[in-house]
């Protein structure tokens, strides 16, 4: 099959590309960075250098392909002038136009847990809007992948652990959270891209289910801090802490609202109604990577 992968050589797209190439597929990887071309070609894939903001570029790249993997890089995390929801909505419409104009019929979209919510989900609301944009495209087989909380986002707590000796956010302690490895997402995406389906489908992806206290215990053991705790602080404290760390206020507010929906459990309600088989990469596996980053 001829498959298009967006996301350059990111945490999911790189292992996804590797697996697809190893399985004999013709893979084109879209990247906005010309310096990535050699690395993409080294994997046995073809590089298409351009922007996912560019409808004409996307349409040309998608044309003639059997399947497309669509994701949106979270660039708004680093640009205080970008409204996350508006950013996702704009890229979503661009993808929708390119898919429709190119005639590609199989689309796998990287969404997020919580995308079923149309309010009070913080930055996840952007994924809801993206799903809605793609659902309007007639005549395609569409799968929304909804991964849960990413292991590697836990790396954001390294500095706080070193300075304060605890993990702290406006969710935590006994809150039960499903976690996921990008490797398990890539494995699911690889299968979905070559599976012929009809209509619109949703597939949740998770690797482990743990309370935040259990997460702290596992990570603490890996870094030589067996008594590490994950404590809950107020939303206001979390907002202030994120802004102090350089996160744009609008993005920080979106993260705080998302965290609050994790703490209440609302973000995961649909996940538990449609619980998937868990992937093979457990938090104990990621803990080694966390320990290396902590040094």
Coordinates of C-alpha atoms in Angstrom, one line a residue:
X1 CA 0.0 0.0 0.0
X2 CA 1.0 3.6 -0.5
X3 CA 0.7 5.3 2.9
X4 CA 1.3 8.9 3.9
X5 CA 2.5 9.7 7.4
X6 CA 2.4 13.2 8.9
X7 CA 4.3 14.2 12.0
X8 CA 7.8 14.0 10.6
X9 CA 10.0 11.7 12.7
X10 CA 8.2 12.4 16.0
X11 CA 7.6 10.1 18.9
X12 CA 4.8 8.2 17.1
X13 CA 5.5 8.8 13.4
X14 CA 9.0 7.4 13.5
X15 CA 8.2 4.0 14.9
X16 CA 5.1 4.0 12.7
X17 CA 7.1 4.6 9.6
X18 CA 9.6 1.9 10.6
X19 CA 6.9 -0.7 11.0
X20 CA 5.1 0.2 7.8
X21 CA 8.3 0.1 5.8
X22 CA 9.3 -3.2 7.4
X23 CA 6.0 -4.6 6.3
X24 CA 6.6 -3.8 2.7
X25 CA 4.5 -0.6 2.3
X26 CA 5.5 2.4 0.3
X27 CA 5.7 5.2 2.9
X28 CA 5.9 9.0 2.4
X29 CA 6.6 11.1 5.5
X30 CA 5.6 14.7 5.6
X31 CA 8.0 17.1 7.4
X32 CA 8.3 20.8 7.5
X33 CA 12.1 20.5 8.1
X34 CA 14.3 19.9 5.1
X35 CA 17.0 18.6 7.4
X36 CA 14.9 15.6 8.2
X37 CA 14.9 14.4 4.6
X38 CA 18.1 12.2 5.0
X39 CA 16.8 10.7 8.2
X40 CA 13.4 9.9 6.6
X41 CA 15.1 8.3 3.6
X42 CA 17.4 6.3 5.9
X43 CA 14.3 4.5 7.2
X44 CA 13.4 3.5 3.6
X45 CA 10.6 6.1 3.2
X46 CA 10.2 9.1 0.9
X47 CA 10.3 12.6 2.3
X48 CA 7.7 15.2 1.3
X49 CA 8.9 18.6 2.6
X50 CA 6.2 21.1 3.2
X51 CA 3.7 22.5 5.7
X52 CA 0.5 21.0 6.8
X53 CA -0.9 24.5 6.6
X54 CA -0.6 24.3 2.8
X55 CA -3.8 22.7 1.2
X56 CA -2.2 22.5 -2.2
X57 CA 0.9 20.7 -0.8
X58 CA -1.2 18.3 1.2
X59 CA -3.5 17.6 -1.7
X60 CA -0.7 16.8 -4.0
X61 CA 1.0 14.6 -1.5
X62 CA -2.2 12.7 -0.6
X63 CA -3.2 12.2 -4.2
X64 CA -2.8 8.5 -5.3
X65 CA -2.2 7.2 -1.8
X66 CA -4.2 4.4 -0.2
X67 CA -4.2 5.7 3.3
X68 CA -3.2 8.7 5.3
X69 CA -2.2 9.1 9.0
X70 CA -3.1 12.6 10.2
X71 CA -1.8 14.3 13.3
X72 CA -1.3 17.9 14.4
X73 CA 2.0 18.9 16.1
X74 CA 1.3 20.8 19.4
X75 CA 3.1 23.9 18.2
X76 CA 0.8 26.1 20.3
X77 CA 2.7 25.0 23.4
X78 CA 5.6 27.3 22.4
X79 CA 3.7 30.2 20.8
X80 CA 1.9 32.5 23.1
X81 CA 0.1 34.1 20.2
X82 CA -1.6 30.9 19.1
X83 CA -5.1 30.0 20.4
X84 CA -4.9 26.2 20.7
X85 CA -8.5 25.6 19.7
X86 CA -8.3 28.0 16.7
X87 CA -5.0 26.4 15.7
X88 CA -6.4 22.9 15.6
X89 CA -9.6 24.0 13.9
X90 CA -7.6 25.7 11.2
X91 CA -5.4 22.6 10.5
X92 CA -8.4 20.4 10.7
X93 CA -10.1 22.3 8.0
X94 CA -7.0 22.1 5.9
X95 CA -6.7 18.4 6.3
X96 CA -10.4 18.0 5.4
X97 CA -10.0 19.9 2.2
X98 CA -6.9 18.0 1.2
X99 CA -8.4 14.6 1.9
X100 CA -11.5 15.5 0.0
X101 CA -9.7 17.0 -3.0
X102 CA -7.1 14.2 -3.2
X103 CA -9.7 11.4 -3.2
X104 CA -7.9 9.3 -0.5
X105 CA -10.4 6.9 1.1
X106 CA -8.7 5.6 4.3
X107 CA -7.8 8.1 7.0
X108 CA -6.4 7.4 10.5
X109 CA -6.5 10.5 12.7
X110 CA -4.5 10.9 15.9
X111 CA -7.0 12.4 18.3
X112 CA -7.1 12.2 22.1
X113 CA -8.9 10.7 25.1
X114 CA -11.6 13.2 26.0
X115 CA -12.4 14.2 22.5
X116 CA -16.0 13.1 23.0
X117 CA -16.4 16.2 25.2
X118 CA -17.6 19.5 23.7
X119 CA -16.8 21.7 26.7
X120 CA -14.7 21.8 29.9
X121 CA -11.9 19.7 28.6
X122 CA -9.2 22.4 28.2
X123 CA -6.8 21.9 25.3
X124 CA -8.5 18.6 24.5
X125 CA -11.4 20.6 23.1
X126 CA -9.2 21.2 20.0
X127 CA -9.2 17.4 19.3
X128 CA -13.0 17.4 19.5
X129 CA -13.1 20.1 16.9
X130 CA -10.7 18.2 14.7
X131 CA -12.8 15.1 14.8
X132 CA -15.9 17.1 13.9
X133 CA -14.1 18.6 10.8
X134 CA -13.0 15.2 9.6
X135 CA -16.4 13.6 10.2
X136 CA -17.9 15.9 7.5
X137 CA -15.9 14.4 4.7
X138 CA -18.1 12.1 2.7
X139 CA -17.2 8.7 1.4
X140 CA -14.1 7.9 3.5
X141 CA -13.3 5.2 6.1
X142 CA -12.2 7.2 9.1
X143 CA -10.7 6.0 12.4
X144 CA -10.1 8.4 15.3
X145 CA -7.3 7.1 17.5
X146 CA -7.8 8.4 21.1
X147 CA -4.7 7.8 23.1
X148 CA -4.7 8.4 26.8
X149 CA -2.2 10.4 28.9
X150 CA 1.3 10.1 27.4
X151 CA 4.1 8.7 29.5
X152 CA 6.6 11.2 28.2
X153 CA 4.6 14.1 29.5
X154 CA 5.7 12.9 32.9
X155 CA 9.2 14.2 32.0
X156 CA 7.8 17.7 32.6
X157 CA 7.9 17.0 36.3
X158 CA 11.6 16.3 36.5
X159 CA 12.5 19.9 37.4
X160 CA 9.8 20.1 40.2
X161 CA 11.0 16.8 41.7
X162 CA 14.6 18.1 41.8
X163 CA 13.5 21.4 43.3
X164 CA 10.6 20.5 45.5
X165 CA 11.0 16.7 46.0
X166 CA 7.4 16.0 44.9
X167 CA 5.2 15.8 41.8
X168 CA 2.4 18.4 42.1
X169 CA -0.5 19.4 39.9
X170 CA -4.2 20.0 40.1
X171 CA -4.7 16.2 39.6
X172 CA -2.8 13.4 41.2
X173 CA -2.8 11.3 44.4
X174 CA -5.5 8.6 44.1
X175 CA -6.8 9.8 40.7
X176 CA -6.7 6.8 38.4
X177 CA -5.3 7.6 35.0
X178 CA -4.8 5.5 31.8
X179 CA -1.3 6.0 30.4
X180 CA 0.1 5.3 27.0
X181 CA 3.4 4.8 25.2
X182 CA 4.0 6.2 21.7
X183 CA 5.3 2.8 20.7
X184 CA 1.9 1.3 21.4
X185 CA 0.1 4.1 19.6
X186 CA 2.4 3.5 16.6
X187 CA 1.6 -0.3 16.6
X188 CA -2.2 0.4 16.6
X189 CA -1.9 3.0 13.9
X190 CA 0.1 0.6 11.7
X191 CA -2.6 -2.0 11.9
X192 CA -5.4 0.5 11.4
X193 CA -3.9 2.0 8.2
X194 CA -3.9 -1.3 6.5
X195 CA -7.3 -2.5 7.7
X196 CA -10.2 -1.8 5.4
X197 CA -13.2 -0.5 7.4
X198 CA -16.3 1.5 6.6
X199 CA -17.7 4.7 8.1
X200 CA -16.4 6.4 11.2
X201 CA -14.8 4.4 14.1
X202 CA -13.2 5.4 17.4
X203 CA -10.4 3.3 18.9
X204 CA -8.9 4.1 22.3
X205 CA -5.2 3.3 22.9
X206 CA -3.7 2.8 26.4
X207 CA -0.7 0.9 27.8
X208 CA -1.2 0.9 31.6
X209 CA -3.8 2.1 34.2
X210 CA -2.4 3.4 37.4
X211 CA -3.2 5.9 40.2
X212 CA -1.0 8.9 40.3
X213 CA 0.4 7.7 43.6
X214 CA 1.4 4.4 42.0
X215 CA 3.0 6.4 39.2
X216 CA 5.0 8.4 41.8
X217 CA 6.1 5.2 43.5
X218 CA 7.3 3.6 40.3
X219 CA 9.2 6.6 39.1
X220 CA 10.5 7.3 42.5
X221 CA 12.0 3.8 42.7
X222 CA 13.7 4.3 39.4
X223 CA 15.4 7.6 40.5
X224 CA 16.3 6.5 44.0
X225 CA 13.5 8.4 45.7
X226 CA 11.2 5.5 46.9
X227 CA 9.1 7.9 49.0
X228 CA 8.2 10.2 46.1
X229 CA 4.7 11.6 46.4
X230 CA 2.2 13.0 43.8
X231 CA 0.3 15.7 45.6
X232 CA -2.7 17.8 44.5
X233 CA -2.5 21.5 44.5
X234 CA -5.1 24.1 43.5
X235 CA -5.8 25.1 39.9
X236 CA -4.7 28.6 40.7
X237 CA -1.3 27.3 42.0
X238 CA -0.9 25.1 38.9
X239 CA -1.7 28.0 36.5
X240 CA 0.8 30.3 38.3
X241 CA 3.4 27.5 38.2
X242 CA 3.0 26.9 34.5
X243 CA 3.2 30.6 33.7
X244 CA 6.3 30.9 35.9
X245 CA 7.9 28.1 33.8
X246 CA 7.2 30.0 30.6
X247 CA 4.0 28.4 29.4
X248 CA 1.8 31.0 27.6
X249 CA -1.2 31.9 29.8
X250 CA -3.8 30.7 27.3
X251 CA -2.1 27.3 27.0
X252 CA -1.6 27.1 30.8
X253 CA -5.3 27.7 31.3
X254 CA -6.1 24.9 28.8
X255 CA -3.8 22.5 30.6
X256 CA -5.2 23.4 34.0
X257 CA -8.8 22.8 32.7
X258 CA -7.7 19.5 31.2
X259 CA -6.1 18.4 34.4
X260 CA -9.3 19.3 36.3
X261 CA -11.3 17.0 34.0
X262 CA -8.8 14.3 34.7
X263 CA -9.1 14.8 38.5
X264 CA -12.9 14.7 38.2
X265 CA -12.8 11.6 36.0
X266 CA -14.9 13.2 33.3
X267 CA -12.1 13.1 30.7
X268 CA -12.0 9.3 30.9
X269 CA -15.7 8.4 31.1
X270 CA -16.0 7.4 27.5
X271 CA -12.7 5.6 27.7
X272 CA -14.0 3.3 30.4
X273 CA -17.2 2.7 28.5
X274 CA -15.0 1.5 25.5
X275 CA -12.0 0.1 27.4
X276 CA -9.3 -1.3 25.0
X277 CA -6.9 -4.1 25.6
X278 CA -3.8 -2.6 27.1
X279 CA -0.6 -2.3 25.1
X280 CA 2.7 -4.0 26.0
X281 CA 4.8 -1.0 27.1
X282 CA 4.3 -0.5 30.9
X283 CA 5.2 2.4 33.1
X284 CA 8.0 0.3 34.5
X285 CA 9.5 0.3 31.0
X286 CA 9.2 4.1 30.7
X287 CA 10.7 4.5 34.2
X288 CA 14.1 3.7 32.7
X289 CA 13.8 6.6 30.3
X290 CA 12.6 8.8 33.1
X291 CA 15.5 7.9 35.2
X292 CA 17.9 8.7 32.4
X293 CA 16.3 12.1 32.0
X294 CA 16.5 12.8 35.7
X295 CA 20.2 12.4 36.0

